[in-house]
CSV table of N, CA and C in Angstrom, one decimal:
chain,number,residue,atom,x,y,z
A,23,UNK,N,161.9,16.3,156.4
A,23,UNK,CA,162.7,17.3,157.0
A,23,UNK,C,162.7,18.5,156.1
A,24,UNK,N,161.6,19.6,156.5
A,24,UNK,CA,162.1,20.6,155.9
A,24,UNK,C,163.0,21.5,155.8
A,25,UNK,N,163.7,22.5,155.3
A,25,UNK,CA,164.5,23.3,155.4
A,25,UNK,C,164.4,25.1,156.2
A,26,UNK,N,162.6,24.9,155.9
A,26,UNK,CA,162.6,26.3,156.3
A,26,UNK,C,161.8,26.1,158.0
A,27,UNK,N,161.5,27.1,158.5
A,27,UNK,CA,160.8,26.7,159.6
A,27,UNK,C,159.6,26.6,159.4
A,28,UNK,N,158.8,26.4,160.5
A,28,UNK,CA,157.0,26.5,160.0
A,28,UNK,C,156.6,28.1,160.1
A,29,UNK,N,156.5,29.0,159.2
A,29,UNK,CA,156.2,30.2,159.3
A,29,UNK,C,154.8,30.4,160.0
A,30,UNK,N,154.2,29.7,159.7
A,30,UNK,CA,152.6,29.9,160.0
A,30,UNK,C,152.8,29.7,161.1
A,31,UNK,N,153.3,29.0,161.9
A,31,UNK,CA,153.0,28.7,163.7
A,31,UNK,C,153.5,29.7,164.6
A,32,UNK,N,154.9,30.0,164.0
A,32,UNK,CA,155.6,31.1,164.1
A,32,UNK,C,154.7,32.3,164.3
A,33,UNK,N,154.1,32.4,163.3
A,33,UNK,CA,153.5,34.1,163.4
A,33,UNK,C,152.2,33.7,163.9
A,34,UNK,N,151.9,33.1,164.0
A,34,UNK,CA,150.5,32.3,164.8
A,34,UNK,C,150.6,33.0,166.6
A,35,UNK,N,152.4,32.3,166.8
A,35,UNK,CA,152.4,32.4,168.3
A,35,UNK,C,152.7,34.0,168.7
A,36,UNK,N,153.4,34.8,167.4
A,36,UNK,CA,153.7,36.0,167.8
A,36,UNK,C,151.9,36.9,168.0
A,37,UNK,N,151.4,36.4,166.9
A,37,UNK,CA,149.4,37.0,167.0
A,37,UNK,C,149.1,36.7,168.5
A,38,UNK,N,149.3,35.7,168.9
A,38,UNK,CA,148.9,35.0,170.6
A,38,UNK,C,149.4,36.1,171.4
A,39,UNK,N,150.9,36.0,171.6
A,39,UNK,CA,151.5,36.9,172.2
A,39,UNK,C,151.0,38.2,172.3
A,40,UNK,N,151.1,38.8,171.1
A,40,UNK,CA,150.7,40.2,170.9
A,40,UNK,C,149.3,40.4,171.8
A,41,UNK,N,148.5,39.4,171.4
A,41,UNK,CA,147.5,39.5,171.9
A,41,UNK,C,146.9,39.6,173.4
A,42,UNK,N,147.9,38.4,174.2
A,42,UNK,CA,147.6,38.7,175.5
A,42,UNK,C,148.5,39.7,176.1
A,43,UNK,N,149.7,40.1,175.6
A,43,UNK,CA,149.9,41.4,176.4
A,43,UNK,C,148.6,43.0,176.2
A,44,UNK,N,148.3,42.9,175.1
A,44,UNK,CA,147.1,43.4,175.1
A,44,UNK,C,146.3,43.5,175.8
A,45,UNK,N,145.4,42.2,176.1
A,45,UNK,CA,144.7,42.0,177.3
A,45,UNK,C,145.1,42.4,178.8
A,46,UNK,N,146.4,41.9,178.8
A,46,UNK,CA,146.8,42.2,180.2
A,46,UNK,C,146.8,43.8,180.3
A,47,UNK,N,147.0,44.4,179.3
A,47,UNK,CA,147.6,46.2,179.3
A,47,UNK,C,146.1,46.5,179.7
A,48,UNK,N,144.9,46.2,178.9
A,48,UNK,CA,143.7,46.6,179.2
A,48,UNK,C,142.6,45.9,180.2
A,49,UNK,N,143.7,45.2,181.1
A,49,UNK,CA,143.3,44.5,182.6
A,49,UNK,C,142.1,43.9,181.9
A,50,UNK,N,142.1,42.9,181.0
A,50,UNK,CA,141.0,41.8,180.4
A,50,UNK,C,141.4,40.6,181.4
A,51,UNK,N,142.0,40.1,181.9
A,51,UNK,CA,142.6,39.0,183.2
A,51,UNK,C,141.7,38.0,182.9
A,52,UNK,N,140.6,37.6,182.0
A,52,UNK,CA,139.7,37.0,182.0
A,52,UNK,C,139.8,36.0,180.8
A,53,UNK,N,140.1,37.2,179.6
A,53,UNK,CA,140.8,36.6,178.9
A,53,UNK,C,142.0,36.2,178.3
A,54,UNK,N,142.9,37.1,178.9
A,54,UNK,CA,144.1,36.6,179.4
A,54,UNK,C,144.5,35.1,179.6
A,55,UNK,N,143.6,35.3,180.7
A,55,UNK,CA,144.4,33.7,181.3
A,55,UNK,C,143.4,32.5,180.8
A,56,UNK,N,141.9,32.7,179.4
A,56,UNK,CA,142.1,31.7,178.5
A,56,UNK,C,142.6,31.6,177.6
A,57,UNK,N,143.1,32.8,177.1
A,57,UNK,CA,144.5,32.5,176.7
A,57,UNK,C,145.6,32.0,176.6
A,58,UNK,N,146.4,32.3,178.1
A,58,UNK,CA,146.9,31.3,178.6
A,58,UNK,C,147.1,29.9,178.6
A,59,UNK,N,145.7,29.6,178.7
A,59,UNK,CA,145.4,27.9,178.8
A,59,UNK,C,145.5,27.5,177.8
A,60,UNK,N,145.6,28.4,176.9
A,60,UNK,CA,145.4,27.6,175.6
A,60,UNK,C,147.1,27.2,175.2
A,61,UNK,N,148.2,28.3,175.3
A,61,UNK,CA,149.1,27.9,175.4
A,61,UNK,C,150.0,26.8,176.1
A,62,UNK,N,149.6,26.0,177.2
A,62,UNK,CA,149.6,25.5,178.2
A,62,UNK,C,149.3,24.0,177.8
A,63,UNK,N,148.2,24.1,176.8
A,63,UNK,CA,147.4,22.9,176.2
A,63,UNK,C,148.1,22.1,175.6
């Protein structure tokens, strides 16, 4: 039991995030939604 959180996963999912609104902004919908999946997984 660690004390701190997992920082890495953390800023892992905020890169993800960032990313597919990205995609979505520049209507990529392609990759988007394997992105998506990947979250999903």
């Amino acid at each position: 039991m660690g004390t701190s959180p997992n920082i890495q996963s953390i800023l892992e999912l905020l890169l993800d995030t960032q990313r597919l609104s990205k995609y979505i902004q520049e209507g990529d919908e392609i990759a988007a939604a394997r992105l998506a999946s990947q979250f999903a997984a």
